mmCIF file with all atom_site columns, C-alpha atoms and ligand atoms in Angstrom:
data_model
loop_
_atom_site.group_PDB
_atom_site.id
_atom_site.type_symbol
_atom_site.label_atom_id
_atom_site.label_alt_id
_atom_site.label_comp_id
_atom_site.label_asym_id
_atom_site.label_entity_id
_atom_site.label_seq_id
_atom_site.pdbx_PDB_ins_code
_atom_site.Cartn_x
_atom_site.Cartn_y
_atom_site.Cartn_z
_atom_site.occupancy
_atom_site.B_iso_or_equiv
_atom_site.pdbx_formal_charge
_atom_site.auth_seq_id
_atom_site.auth_comp_id
_atom_site.auth_asym_id
_atom_site.auth_atom_id
_atom_site.pdbx_PDB_model_num
ATOM   1   C CA  . MET A 1 1   ? -2.858  16.703 13.858  1.00 97.00 ? 1   MET A CA  1
ATOM   2   C CA  . LYS A 1 2   ? -6.220  15.918 12.340  1.00 98.00 ? 2   LYS A CA  1
ATOM   3   C CA  . LEU A 1 3   ? -6.799  15.342 8.637   1.00 98.00 ? 3   LEU A CA  1
ATOM   4   C CA  . VAL A 1 4   ? -10.325 16.147 7.510   1.00 98.00 ? 4   VAL A CA  1
ATOM   5   C CA  . ILE A 1 5   ? -11.235 14.095 4.456   1.00 98.00 ? 5   ILE A CA  1
ATOM   6   C CA  . GLY A 1 6   ? -14.285 13.319 2.333   1.00 98.00 ? 6   GLY A CA  1
ATOM   7   C CA  . ASN A 1 7   ? -15.669 10.058 0.946   1.00 98.00 ? 7   ASN A CA  1
ATOM   8   C CA  . LYS A 1 8   ? -12.778 7.688  0.341   1.00 98.00 ? 8   LYS A CA  1
ATOM   9   C CA  . ASN A 1 9   ? -14.523 6.257  -2.700  1.00 98.00 ? 9   ASN A CA  1
ATOM   10  C CA  . TYR A 1 10  ? -14.629 9.588  -4.509  1.00 98.00 ? 10  TYR A CA  1
ATOM   11  C CA  . SER A 1 11  ? -12.480 12.251 -2.868  1.00 98.00 ? 11  SER A CA  1
ATOM   12  C CA  . SER A 1 12  ? -9.330  12.332 -4.947  1.00 98.00 ? 12  SER A CA  1
ATOM   13  C CA  . TRP A 1 13  ? -7.965  15.454 -3.263  1.00 98.00 ? 13  TRP A CA  1
ATOM   14  C CA  . SER A 1 14  ? -8.433  13.899 0.199   1.00 98.00 ? 14  SER A CA  1
ATOM   15  C CA  . MET A 1 15  ? -6.631  10.750 -0.882  1.00 98.00 ? 15  MET A CA  1
ATOM   16  C CA  . ARG A 1 16  ? -3.371  12.585 -1.572  1.00 98.00 ? 16  ARG A CA  1
ATOM   17  C CA  . PRO A 1 17  ? -2.393  13.846 1.915   1.00 98.00 ? 17  PRO A CA  1
ATOM   18  C CA  . TRP A 1 18  ? -3.949  10.802 3.591   1.00 98.00 ? 18  TRP A CA  1
ATOM   19  C CA  . LEU A 1 19  ? -1.723  8.445  1.559   1.00 98.00 ? 19  LEU A CA  1
ATOM   20  C CA  . ALA A 1 20  ? 1.399   10.490 2.118   1.00 98.00 ? 20  ALA A CA  1
ATOM   21  C CA  . MET A 1 21  ? 0.755   10.734 5.868   1.00 98.00 ? 21  MET A CA  1
ATOM   22  C CA  . GLN A 1 22  ? 0.134   6.990  6.109   1.00 98.00 ? 22  GLN A CA  1
ATOM   23  C CA  . HIS A 1 23  ? 3.110   6.106  3.958   1.00 98.00 ? 23  HIS A CA  1
ATOM   24  C CA  . PHE A 1 24  ? 5.518   8.333  5.899   1.00 98.00 ? 24  PHE A CA  1
ATOM   25  C CA  . ALA A 1 25  ? 4.000   7.246  9.243   1.00 98.00 ? 25  ALA A CA  1
ATOM   26  C CA  . ILE A 1 26  ? 3.062   10.803 10.229  1.00 98.00 ? 26  ILE A CA  1
ATOM   27  C CA  . PRO A 1 27  ? 0.721   10.520 13.217  1.00 98.00 ? 27  PRO A CA  1
ATOM   28  C CA  . PHE A 1 28  ? -2.762  11.935 12.608  1.00 98.00 ? 28  PHE A CA  1
ATOM   29  C CA  . GLU A 1 29  ? -6.375  11.480 13.511  1.00 98.00 ? 29  GLU A CA  1
ATOM   30  C CA  . GLU A 1 30  ? -8.766  11.040 10.591  1.00 98.00 ? 30  GLU A CA  1
ATOM   31  C CA  . VAL A 1 31  ? -12.006 13.014 10.508  1.00 98.00 ? 31  VAL A CA  1
ATOM   32  C CA  . GLN A 1 32  ? -14.336 11.904 7.737   1.00 98.00 ? 32  GLN A CA  1
ATOM   33  C CA  . LEU A 1 33  ? -17.109 14.075 6.326   1.00 98.00 ? 33  LEU A CA  1
ATOM   34  C CA  . TRP A 1 34  ? -19.655 12.995 3.741   1.00 98.00 ? 34  TRP A CA  1
ATOM   35  C CA  . ILE A 1 35  ? -19.581 15.272 0.709   1.00 97.00 ? 35  ILE A CA  1
ATOM   36  C CA  . PHE A 1 36  ? -22.838 16.664 -0.717  1.00 95.00 ? 36  PHE A CA  1
ATOM   37  C CA  . THR A 1 37  ? -25.043 15.390 2.133   1.00 96.00 ? 37  THR A CA  1
ATOM   38  C CA  . GLU A 1 38  ? -27.468 17.820 3.749   1.00 96.00 ? 38  GLU A CA  1
ATOM   39  C CA  . SER A 1 39  ? -25.079 18.584 6.586   1.00 97.00 ? 39  SER A CA  1
ATOM   40  C CA  . TRP A 1 40  ? -21.980 18.878 4.357   1.00 97.00 ? 40  TRP A CA  1
ATOM   41  C CA  . PRO A 1 41  ? -21.934 22.710 4.087   1.00 98.00 ? 41  PRO A CA  1
ATOM   42  C CA  . GLN A 1 42  ? -22.029 23.148 7.888   1.00 98.00 ? 42  GLN A CA  1
ATOM   43  C CA  . ASP A 1 43  ? -19.742 20.154 8.501   1.00 98.00 ? 43  ASP A CA  1
ATOM   44  C CA  . ILE A 1 44  ? -16.957 21.588 6.357   1.00 98.00 ? 44  ILE A CA  1
ATOM   45  C CA  . ALA A 1 45  ? -17.585 25.206 7.356   1.00 98.00 ? 45  ALA A CA  1
ATOM   46  C CA  . ALA A 1 46  ? -16.685 24.164 10.906  1.00 98.00 ? 46  ALA A CA  1
ATOM   47  C CA  . TYR A 1 47  ? -13.109 23.793 9.615   1.00 98.00 ? 47  TYR A CA  1
ATOM   48  C CA  . GLY A 1 48  ? -13.082 27.213 7.914   1.00 97.00 ? 48  GLY A CA  1
ATOM   49  C CA  . SER A 1 49  ? -13.279 25.704 4.433   1.00 98.00 ? 49  SER A CA  1
ATOM   50  C CA  . ASN A 1 50  ? -15.729 24.612 1.766   1.00 98.00 ? 50  ASN A CA  1
ATOM   51  C CA  . THR A 1 51  ? -13.585 21.759 0.474   1.00 98.00 ? 51  THR A CA  1
ATOM   52  C CA  . VAL A 1 52  ? -11.722 18.763 1.844   1.00 98.00 ? 52  VAL A CA  1
ATOM   53  C CA  . PRO A 1 53  ? -8.960  18.030 2.674   1.00 98.00 ? 53  PRO A CA  1
ATOM   54  C CA  . VAL A 1 54  ? -8.129  20.246 5.638   1.00 98.00 ? 54  VAL A CA  1
ATOM   55  C CA  . LEU A 1 55  ? -5.207  19.671 7.999   1.00 98.00 ? 55  LEU A CA  1
ATOM   56  C CA  . VAL A 1 56  ? -5.863  20.787 11.559  1.00 98.00 ? 56  VAL A CA  1
ATOM   57  C CA  . THR A 1 57  ? -2.621  21.704 13.325  1.00 97.00 ? 57  THR A CA  1
ATOM   58  C CA  . GLU A 1 58  ? -1.673  23.483 16.540  1.00 95.00 ? 58  GLU A CA  1
ATOM   59  C CA  . GLN A 1 59  ? -0.711  26.479 14.382  1.00 94.00 ? 59  GLN A CA  1
ATOM   60  C CA  . GLY A 1 60  ? -4.063  26.569 12.586  1.00 97.00 ? 60  GLY A CA  1
ATOM   61  C CA  . ASN A 1 61  ? -5.907  24.890 9.747   1.00 98.00 ? 61  ASN A CA  1
ATOM   62  C CA  . VAL A 1 62  ? -4.344  24.329 6.333   1.00 98.00 ? 62  VAL A CA  1
ATOM   63  C CA  . VAL A 1 63  ? -6.784  24.075 3.420   1.00 98.00 ? 63  VAL A CA  1
ATOM   64  C CA  . ASP A 1 64  ? -5.788  22.526 0.047   1.00 98.00 ? 64  ASP A CA  1
ATOM   65  C CA  . SER A 1 65  ? -3.982  19.262 -0.622  1.00 98.00 ? 65  SER A CA  1
ATOM   66  C CA  . LEU A 1 66  ? -0.826  20.825 -2.074  1.00 98.00 ? 66  LEU A CA  1
ATOM   67  C CA  . ALA A 1 67  ? -0.538  23.362 0.739   1.00 98.00 ? 67  ALA A CA  1
ATOM   68  C CA  . ILE A 1 68  ? -1.010  20.543 3.277   1.00 98.00 ? 68  ILE A CA  1
ATOM   69  C CA  . LEU A 1 69  ? 1.702   18.403 1.709   1.00 98.00 ? 69  LEU A CA  1
ATOM   70  C CA  . GLU A 1 70  ? 4.148   21.304 1.323   1.00 98.00 ? 70  GLU A CA  1
ATOM   71  C CA  . SER A 1 71  ? 3.556   22.242 4.979   1.00 98.00 ? 71  SER A CA  1
ATOM   72  C CA  . LEU A 1 72  ? 4.119   18.673 6.173   1.00 98.00 ? 72  LEU A CA  1
ATOM   73  C CA  . ALA A 1 73  ? 7.285   18.392 4.073   1.00 98.00 ? 73  ALA A CA  1
ATOM   74  C CA  . GLU A 1 74  ? 8.836   21.198 6.139   1.00 97.00 ? 74  GLU A CA  1
ATOM   75  C CA  . ASP A 1 75  ? 8.971   18.750 9.056   1.00 97.00 ? 75  ASP A CA  1
ATOM   76  C CA  . TYR A 1 76  ? 9.263   15.587 6.941   1.00 98.00 ? 76  TYR A CA  1
ATOM   77  C CA  . PRO A 1 77  ? 11.634  16.517 4.074   1.00 98.00 ? 77  PRO A CA  1
ATOM   78  C CA  . GLN A 1 78  ? 11.869  12.854 3.051   1.00 98.00 ? 78  GLN A CA  1
ATOM   79  C CA  . MET A 1 79  ? 8.442   13.331 1.451   1.00 98.00 ? 79  MET A CA  1
ATOM   80  C CA  . TRP A 1 80  ? 10.178  15.000 -1.515  1.00 98.00 ? 80  TRP A CA  1
ATOM   81  C CA  . PRO A 1 81  ? 13.074  13.447 -3.495  1.00 98.00 ? 81  PRO A CA  1
ATOM   82  C CA  . ALA A 1 82  ? 16.453  14.226 -1.893  1.00 97.00 ? 82  ALA A CA  1
ATOM   83  C CA  . ASP A 1 83  ? 18.049  15.367 -5.170  1.00 97.00 ? 83  ASP A CA  1
ATOM   84  C CA  . LYS A 1 84  ? 17.358  19.026 -6.042  1.00 98.00 ? 84  LYS A CA  1
ATOM   85  C CA  . ARG A 1 85  ? 16.740  18.389 -9.774  1.00 98.00 ? 85  ARG A CA  1
ATOM   86  C CA  . LEU A 1 86  ? 14.353  15.535 -8.976  1.00 98.00 ? 86  LEU A CA  1
ATOM   87  C CA  . ARG A 1 87  ? 12.630  17.649 -6.340  1.00 98.00 ? 87  ARG A CA  1
ATOM   88  C CA  . ALA A 1 88  ? 12.017  20.382 -8.903  1.00 98.00 ? 88  ALA A CA  1
ATOM   89  C CA  . LYS A 1 89  ? 10.553  17.853 -11.339 1.00 98.00 ? 89  LYS A CA  1
ATOM   90  C CA  . ALA A 1 90  ? 8.393   16.356 -8.566  1.00 98.00 ? 90  ALA A CA  1
ATOM   91  C CA  . ARG A 1 91  ? 7.084   19.828 -7.735  1.00 98.00 ? 91  ARG A CA  1
ATOM   92  C CA  . GLU A 1 92  ? 6.389   20.420 -11.437 1.00 98.00 ? 92  GLU A CA  1
ATOM   93  C CA  . ALA A 1 93  ? 4.437   17.154 -11.661 1.00 98.00 ? 93  ALA A CA  1
ATOM   94  C CA  . CYS A 1 94  ? 2.315   18.000 -8.598  1.00 98.00 ? 94  CYS A CA  1
ATOM   95  C CA  . ALA A 1 95  ? 1.677   21.582 -9.717  1.00 98.00 ? 95  ALA A CA  1
ATOM   96  C CA  . ARG A 1 96  ? 0.610   20.398 -13.175 1.00 98.00 ? 96  ARG A CA  1
ATOM   97  C CA  . MET A 1 97  ? -1.775  17.885 -11.615 1.00 98.00 ? 97  MET A CA  1
ATOM   98  C CA  . HIS A 1 98  ? -3.107  20.560 -9.278  1.00 97.00 ? 98  HIS A CA  1
ATOM   99  C CA  . SER A 1 99  ? -3.793  23.083 -12.018 1.00 97.00 ? 99  SER A CA  1
ATOM   100 C CA  . GLY A 1 100 ? -4.441  20.976 -15.106 1.00 98.00 ? 100 GLY A CA  1
ATOM   101 C CA  . PHE A 1 101 ? -5.774  17.853 -16.791 1.00 98.00 ? 101 PHE A CA  1
ATOM   102 C CA  . PHE A 1 102 ? -9.288  19.241 -16.396 1.00 98.00 ? 102 PHE A CA  1
ATOM   103 C CA  . ALA A 1 103 ? -10.921 17.072 -19.071 1.00 98.00 ? 103 ALA A CA  1
ATOM   104 C CA  . MET A 1 104 ? -9.564  13.875 -17.519 1.00 98.00 ? 104 MET A CA  1
ATOM   105 C CA  . ARG A 1 105 ? -10.598 15.062 -14.075 1.00 97.00 ? 105 ARG A CA  1
ATOM   106 C CA  . SER A 1 106 ? -14.167 15.821 -15.112 1.00 97.00 ? 106 SER A CA  1
ATOM   107 C CA  . GLU A 1 107 ? -14.789 12.977 -17.579 1.00 97.00 ? 107 GLU A CA  1
ATOM   108 C CA  . MET A 1 108 ? -13.150 10.254 -15.468 1.00 98.00 ? 108 MET A CA  1
ATOM   109 C CA  . PRO A 1 109 ? -14.147 10.895 -11.839 1.00 98.00 ? 109 PRO A CA  1
ATOM   110 C CA  . MET A 1 110 ? -12.221 8.897  -9.261  1.00 98.00 ? 110 MET A CA  1
ATOM   111 C CA  . ASN A 1 111 ? -14.418 6.053  -8.133  1.00 98.00 ? 111 ASN A CA  1
ATOM   112 C CA  . CYS A 1 112 ? -12.634 3.276  -6.224  1.00 98.00 ? 112 CYS A CA  1
ATOM   113 C CA  . ARG A 1 113 ? -15.569 0.948  -6.887  1.00 97.00 ? 113 ARG A CA  1
ATOM   114 C CA  . ALA A 1 114 ? -15.172 1.303  -10.676 1.00 97.00 ? 114 ALA A CA  1
ATOM   115 C CA  . ASN A 1 115 ? -13.219 -1.383 -12.518 1.00 96.00 ? 115 ASN A CA  1
ATOM   116 C CA  . LYS A 1 116 ? -12.512 -1.027 -16.245 1.00 97.00 ? 116 LYS A CA  1
ATOM   117 C CA  . ARG A 1 117 ? -15.874 0.612  -16.893 1.00 97.00 ? 117 ARG A CA  1
ATOM   118 C CA  . LYS A 1 118 ? -16.656 1.408  -20.516 1.00 97.00 ? 118 LYS A CA  1
ATOM   119 C CA  . LEU A 1 119 ? -16.519 5.139  -21.107 1.00 97.00 ? 119 LEU A CA  1
ATOM   120 C CA  . THR A 1 120 ? -16.528 7.352  -24.183 1.00 96.00 ? 120 THR A CA  1
ATOM   121 C CA  . ILE A 1 121 ? -13.998 10.128 -23.661 1.00 97.00 ? 121 ILE A CA  1
ATOM   122 C CA  . SER A 1 122 ? -13.319 13.323 -25.619 1.00 97.00 ? 122 SER A CA  1
ATOM   123 C CA  . ASP A 1 123 ? -10.180 14.056 -27.643 1.00 98.00 ? 123 ASP A CA  1
ATOM   124 C CA  . VAL A 1 124 ? -9.194  16.602 -24.996 1.00 98.00 ? 124 VAL A CA  1
ATOM   125 C CA  . CYS A 1 125 ? -9.416  13.890 -22.347 1.00 98.00 ? 125 CYS A CA  1
ATOM   126 C CA  . LYS A 1 126 ? -7.316  11.569 -24.531 1.00 98.00 ? 126 LYS A CA  1
ATOM   127 C CA  . ALA A 1 127 ? -4.742  14.357 -24.821 1.00 98.00 ? 127 ALA A CA  1
ATOM   128 C CA  . ASP A 1 128 ? -4.712  14.716 -21.008 1.00 98.00 ? 128 ASP A CA  1
ATOM   129 C CA  . ILE A 1 129 ? -4.056  10.980 -20.654 1.00 98.00 ? 129 ILE A CA  1
ATOM   130 C CA  . ALA A 1 130 ? -1.217  11.160 -23.192 1.00 98.00 ? 130 ALA A CA  1
ATOM   131 C CA  . ALA A 1 131 ? 0.277   14.171 -21.388 1.00 98.00 ? 131 ALA A CA  1
ATOM   132 C CA  . ILE A 1 132 ? 0.175   12.307 -18.069 1.00 98.00 ? 132 ILE A CA  1
ATOM   133 C CA  . GLU A 1 133 ? 1.823   9.232  -19.596 1.00 98.00 ? 133 GLU A CA  1
ATOM   134 C CA  . LYS A 1 134 ? 4.547   11.499 -21.042 1.00 98.00 ? 134 LYS A CA  1
ATOM   135 C CA  . LEU A 1 135 ? 5.012   13.266 -17.703 1.00 98.00 ? 135 LEU A CA  1
ATOM   136 C CA  . TRP A 1 136 ? 5.320   9.976  -15.769 1.00 98.00 ? 136 TRP A CA  1
ATOM   137 C CA  . ALA A 1 137 ? 7.889   8.726  -18.303 1.00 97.00 ? 137 ALA A CA  1
ATOM   138 C CA  . GLU A 1 138 ? 9.870   11.965 -17.954 1.00 98.00 ? 138 GLU A CA  1
ATOM   139 C CA  . CYS A 1 139 ? 9.913   11.582 -14.158 1.00 98.00 ? 139 CYS A CA  1
ATOM   140 C CA  . GLN A 1 140 ? 11.032  7.952  -14.332 1.00 97.00 ? 140 GLN A CA  1
ATOM   141 C CA  . ASN A 1 141 ? 13.671  8.690  -16.985 1.00 97.00 ? 141 ASN A CA  1
ATOM   142 C CA  . LEU A 1 142 ? 15.087  11.545 -14.952 1.00 97.00 ? 142 LEU A CA  1
ATOM   143 C CA  . SER A 1 143 ? 15.252  9.460  -11.787 1.00 97.00 ? 143 SER A CA  1
ATOM   144 C CA  . GLN A 1 144 ? 16.264  6.310  -13.710 1.00 96.00 ? 144 GLN A CA  1
ATOM   145 C CA  . SER A 1 145 ? 13.517  4.502  -11.845 1.00 90.00 ? 145 SER A CA  1
ATOM   146 C CA  . ASP A 1 146 ? 11.141  1.817  -12.961 1.00 88.00 ? 146 ASP A CA  1
ATOM   147 C CA  . ASP A 1 147 ? 9.644   1.858  -9.486  1.00 93.00 ? 147 ASP A CA  1
ATOM   148 C CA  . TYR A 1 148 ? 7.873   4.965  -8.187  1.00 98.00 ? 148 TYR A CA  1
ATOM   149 C CA  . LEU A 1 149 ? 8.139   8.232  -10.150 1.00 98.00 ? 149 LEU A CA  1
ATOM   150 C CA  . PHE A 1 150 ? 11.330  9.294  -8.377  1.00 98.00 ? 150 PHE A CA  1
ATOM   151 C CA  . GLY A 1 151 ? 12.611  5.952  -7.054  1.00 96.00 ? 151 GLY A CA  1
ATOM   152 C CA  . ASP A 1 152 ? 11.246  6.037  -3.512  1.00 97.00 ? 152 ASP A CA  1
ATOM   153 C CA  . PHE A 1 153 ? 7.595   6.934  -2.879  1.00 98.00 ? 153 PHE A CA  1
ATOM   154 C CA  . SER A 1 154 ? 7.187   10.721 -2.726  1.00 98.00 ? 154 SER A CA  1
ATOM   155 C CA  . ILE A 1 155 ? 4.480   13.367 -2.651  1.00 98.00 ? 155 ILE A CA  1
ATOM   156 C CA  . ALA A 1 156 ? 4.378   13.077 -6.455  1.00 98.00 ? 156 ALA A CA  1
ATOM   157 C CA  . ASP A 1 157 ? 3.151   9.464  -6.220  1.00 98.00 ? 157 ASP A CA  1
ATOM   158 C CA  . ALA A 1 158 ? 0.544   10.496 -3.653  1.00 98.00 ? 158 ALA A CA  1
ATOM   159 C CA  . PHE A 1 159 ? -0.572  13.194 -6.085  1.00 98.00 ? 159 PHE A CA  1
ATOM   160 C CA  . PHE A 1 160 ? -0.972  10.769 -8.967  1.00 98.00 ? 160 PHE A CA  1
ATOM   161 C CA  . ALA A 1 161 ? -2.472  7.843  -7.044  1.00 98.00 ? 161 ALA A CA  1
ATOM   162 C CA  . PRO A 1 162 ? -6.020  9.107  -7.755  1.00 98.00 ? 162 PRO A CA  1
ATOM   163 C CA  . VAL A 1 163 ? -5.093  9.206  -11.461 1.00 98.00 ? 163 VAL A CA  1
ATOM   164 C CA  . VAL A 1 164 ? -3.981  5.586  -11.182 1.00 98.00 ? 164 VAL A CA  1
ATOM   165 C CA  . MET A 1 165 ? -7.422  4.836  -9.712  1.00 98.00 ? 165 MET A CA  1
ATOM   166 C CA  . ARG A 1 166 ? -9.056  6.614  -12.665 1.00 98.00 ? 166 ARG A CA  1
ATOM   167 C CA  . PHE A 1 167 ? -6.953  4.676  -15.162 1.00 98.00 ? 167 PHE A CA  1
ATOM   168 C CA  . ALA A 1 168 ? -7.900  1.425  -13.388 1.00 98.00 ? 168 ALA A CA  1
ATOM   169 C CA  . GLY A 1 169 ? -11.551 2.413  -13.161 1.00 98.00 ? 169 GLY A CA  1
ATOM   170 C CA  . TYR A 1 170 ? -12.178 3.007  -16.855 1.00 98.00 ? 170 TYR A CA  1
ATOM   171 C CA  . ASP A 1 171 ? -11.295 1.001  -19.921 1.00 96.00 ? 171 ASP A CA  1
ATOM   172 C CA  . VAL A 1 172 ? -8.865  3.423  -21.590 1.00 96.00 ? 172 VAL A CA  1
ATOM   173 C CA  . PRO A 1 173 ? -5.804  2.413  -23.648 1.00 95.00 ? 173 PRO A CA  1
ATOM   174 C CA  . LEU A 1 174 ? -2.545  2.852  -21.706 1.00 97.00 ? 174 LEU A CA  1
ATOM   175 C CA  . ASN A 1 175 ? 1.056   2.103  -22.596 1.00 97.00 ? 175 ASN A CA  1
ATOM   176 C CA  . ASP A 1 176 ? 3.131   -0.626 -20.918 1.00 97.00 ? 176 ASP A CA  1
ATOM   177 C CA  . SER A 1 177 ? 5.204   1.613  -18.671 1.00 96.00 ? 177 SER A CA  1
ATOM   178 C CA  . THR A 1 178 ? 2.047   3.371  -17.445 1.00 97.00 ? 178 THR A CA  1
ATOM   179 C CA  . GLN A 1 179 ? 0.528   -0.008 -16.611 1.00 97.00 ? 179 GLN A CA  1
ATOM   180 C CA  . ALA A 1 180 ? 3.689   -1.085 -14.769 1.00 97.00 ? 180 ALA A CA  1
ATOM   181 C CA  . TYR A 1 181 ? 3.658   2.120  -12.717 1.00 97.00 ? 181 TYR A CA  1
ATOM   182 C CA  . MET A 1 182 ? -0.033  1.589  -11.942 1.00 98.00 ? 182 MET A CA  1
ATOM   183 C CA  . GLN A 1 183 ? 0.694   -1.891 -10.589 1.00 98.00 ? 183 GLN A CA  1
ATOM   184 C CA  . ARG A 1 184 ? 3.403   -0.435 -8.347  1.00 98.00 ? 184 ARG A CA  1
ATOM   185 C CA  . VAL A 1 185 ? 1.026   2.171  -6.921  1.00 98.00 ? 185 VAL A CA  1
ATOM   186 C CA  . LEU A 1 186 ? -1.868  -0.284 -6.552  1.00 98.00 ? 186 LEU A CA  1
ATOM   187 C CA  . ALA A 1 187 ? 0.425   -2.580 -4.528  1.00 98.00 ? 187 ALA A CA  1
ATOM   188 C CA  . ASN A 1 188 ? 1.277   0.179  -2.026  1.00 98.00 ? 188 ASN A CA  1
ATOM   189 C CA  . SER A 1 189 ? -0.211  -0.695 1.367   1.00 98.00 ? 189 SER A CA  1
ATOM   190 C CA  . ALA A 1 190 ? -1.537  2.816  2.062   1.00 98.00 ? 190 ALA A CA  1
ATOM   191 C CA  . VAL A 1 191 ? -3.263  2.839  -1.347  1.00 98.00 ? 191 VAL A CA  1
ATOM   192 C CA  . GLN A 1 192 ? -4.754  -0.581 -0.659  1.00 98.00 ? 192 GLN A CA  1
ATOM   193 C CA  . ALA A 1 193 ? -6.057  0.516  2.742   1.00 98.00 ? 193 ALA A CA  1
ATOM   194 C CA  . TRP A 1 194 ? -7.701  3.640  1.266   1.00 98.00 ? 194 TRP A CA  1
ATOM   195 C CA  . VAL A 1 195 ? -9.280  1.720  -1.625  1.00 98.00 ? 195 VAL A CA  1
ATOM   196 C CA  . LYS A 1 196 ? -10.615 -1.015 0.657   1.00 98.00 ? 196 LYS A CA  1
ATOM   197 C CA  . SER A 1 197 ? -12.324 1.557  2.885   1.00 98.00 ? 197 SER A CA  1
ATOM   198 C CA  . GLY A 1 198 ? -13.633 3.495  -0.129  1.00 98.00 ? 198 GLY A CA  1
ATOM   199 C CA  . GLN A 1 199 ? -15.126 0.397  -1.705  1.00 97.00 ? 199 GLN A CA  1
ATOM   200 C CA  . ALA A 1 200 ? -16.868 -0.468 1.570   1.00 98.00 ? 200 ALA A CA  1
ATOM   201 C CA  . GLU A 1 201 ? -18.645 2.909  1.739   1.00 97.00 ? 201 GLU A CA  1
ATOM   202 C CA  . SER A 1 202 ? -22.304 2.940  0.812   1.00 95.00 ? 202 SER A CA  1
ATOM   203 C CA  . HIS A 1 203 ? -22.753 6.626  -0.144  1.00 95.00 ? 203 HIS A CA  1
ATOM   204 C CA  . VAL A 1 204 ? -23.299 7.192  -3.856  1.00 95.00 ? 204 VAL A CA  1
ATOM   205 C CA  . ILE A 1 205 ? -22.556 10.548 -5.508  1.00 93.00 ? 205 ILE A CA  1
ATOM   206 C CA  . GLU A 1 206 ? -24.463 10.306 -8.788  1.00 93.00 ? 206 GLU A CA  1
ATOM   207 C CA  . GLU A 1 207 ? -22.460 12.992 -10.575 1.00 94.00 ? 207 GLU A CA  1
ATOM   208 C CA  . ASP A 1 208 ? -19.263 10.997 -9.953  1.00 94.00 ? 208 ASP A CA  1
ATOM   209 C CA  . GLU A 1 209 ? -20.711 7.780  -11.370 1.00 96.00 ? 209 GLU A CA  1
ATOM   210 C CA  . ALA A 1 210 ? -19.463 7.545  -14.966 1.00 96.00 ? 210 ALA A CA  1
ATOM   211 C CA  . GLY A 1 211 ? -19.171 4.704  -17.454 1.00 93.00 ? 211 GLY A CA  1
ATOM   212 C CA  . THR A 1 212 ? -20.947 1.390  -17.747 1.00 93.00 ? 212 THR A CA  1
ATOM   213 C CA  . HIS A 1 213 ? -20.035 -2.084 -16.502 1.00 82.00 ? 213 HIS A CA  1
HETATM 214 N N1  . GSH B 2 .   ? -7.578  22.341 -4.788  1.00 65.34 ? 301 GSH B N1  1
HETATM 215 C C1  . GSH B 2 .   ? -8.280  21.726 -3.688  1.00 65.34 ? 301 GSH B C1  1
HETATM 216 C C2  . GSH B 2 .   ? -9.499  20.991 -4.230  1.00 65.34 ? 301 GSH B C2  1
HETATM 217 C C3  . GSH B 2 .   ? -10.338 20.394 -3.127  1.00 65.34 ? 301 GSH B C3  1
HETATM 218 C C4  . GSH B 2 .   ? -11.660 19.841 -3.639  1.00 65.34 ? 301 GSH B C4  1
HETATM 219 O O1  . GSH B 2 .   ? -12.183 20.264 -4.684  1.00 65.34 ? 301 GSH B O1  1
HETATM 220 N N2  . GSH B 2 .   ? -12.214 18.917 -2.847  1.00 65.34 ? 301 GSH B N2  1
HETATM 221 C C5  . GSH B 2 .   ? -13.489 18.289 -3.194  1.00 65.34 ? 301 GSH B C5  1
HETATM 222 C C6  . GSH B 2 .   ? -13.499 16.839 -2.790  1.00 65.34 ? 301 GSH B C6  1
HETATM 223 S S1  . GSH B 2 .   ? -12.315 15.871 -3.662  1.00 65.34 ? 301 GSH B S1  1
HETATM 224 C C7  . GSH B 2 .   ? -14.594 18.930 -2.381  1.00 65.34 ? 301 GSH B C7  1
HETATM 225 O O2  . GSH B 2 .   ? -14.417 19.246 -1.211  1.00 65.34 ? 301 GSH B O2  1
HETATM 226 N N3  . GSH B 2 .   ? -15.764 19.096 -3.004  1.00 65.34 ? 301 GSH B N3  1
HETATM 227 C C8  . GSH B 2 .   ? -16.911 19.557 -2.333  1.00 65.34 ? 301 GSH B C8  1
HETATM 228 C C9  . GSH B 2 .   ? -17.474 20.831 -2.880  1.00 65.34 ? 301 GSH B C9  1
HETATM 229 O O3  . GSH B 2 .   ? -16.928 21.349 -3.858  1.00 65.34 ? 301 GSH B O3  1
HETATM 230 O O4  . GSH B 2 .   ? -18.478 21.297 -2.303  1.00 65.34 ? 301 GSH B O4  1
HETATM 231 C C10 . GSH B 2 .   ? -7.329  20.800 -2.938  1.00 65.34 ? 301 GSH B C10 1
HETATM 232 O O5  . GSH B 2 .   ? -6.338  20.388 -3.541  1.00 65.34 ? 301 GSH B O5  1
HETATM 233 O O6  . GSH B 2 .   ? -7.540  20.501 -1.756  1.00 65.34 ? 301 GSH B O6  1
#
């Protein structure tokens, strides 16, 4: 399989399947495209898409991070929690991330090079942050875990790793259990490998540069 991804520094949706595939040792070849360069539209069109990530398989291409992870989980069921109730909650968490938290997503772009940047955020963005903190606490309470969201690393952690990067990138108030979960995710070796590569990239996407040092 090939996983087509964008800039590691900025591409939050690419980060999700890449992390999960690394963490679960699923063999794949990485193809990296540079978003918003002159050749980007043709580069991504070659994979039948206009967004990254794309998973190239023998059965065809799968576009969209959630579709990619759900497809992989058919062959690697350990990517979801084993318990049915926890699996349902993990799916809820991923679906809510996929279809929500728009203010946080637009006001706090993922930028692996950012570190506690000063940023003025809207009340809607603050409400998104509070909703995410509540959701993470619900997941950890349900699974009785103070480790990953559902005990062992799962697709849900891969889905929220870019949010952890956002929370680390901007100086926003966060509660203690959120900060503990962030430390857990930031210590994950796949996360560290992604971040290191992202920070080493030289491309700058101005519209994703928010906050001040
Ligand atoms: N829902 C999609 C979103 C993908 C997405 O928006 N990808 C961004 C990069 S993180 C992209 O390709 N942007 C380029 C563009 O919109 O032209 C998914 O989960 O894969």
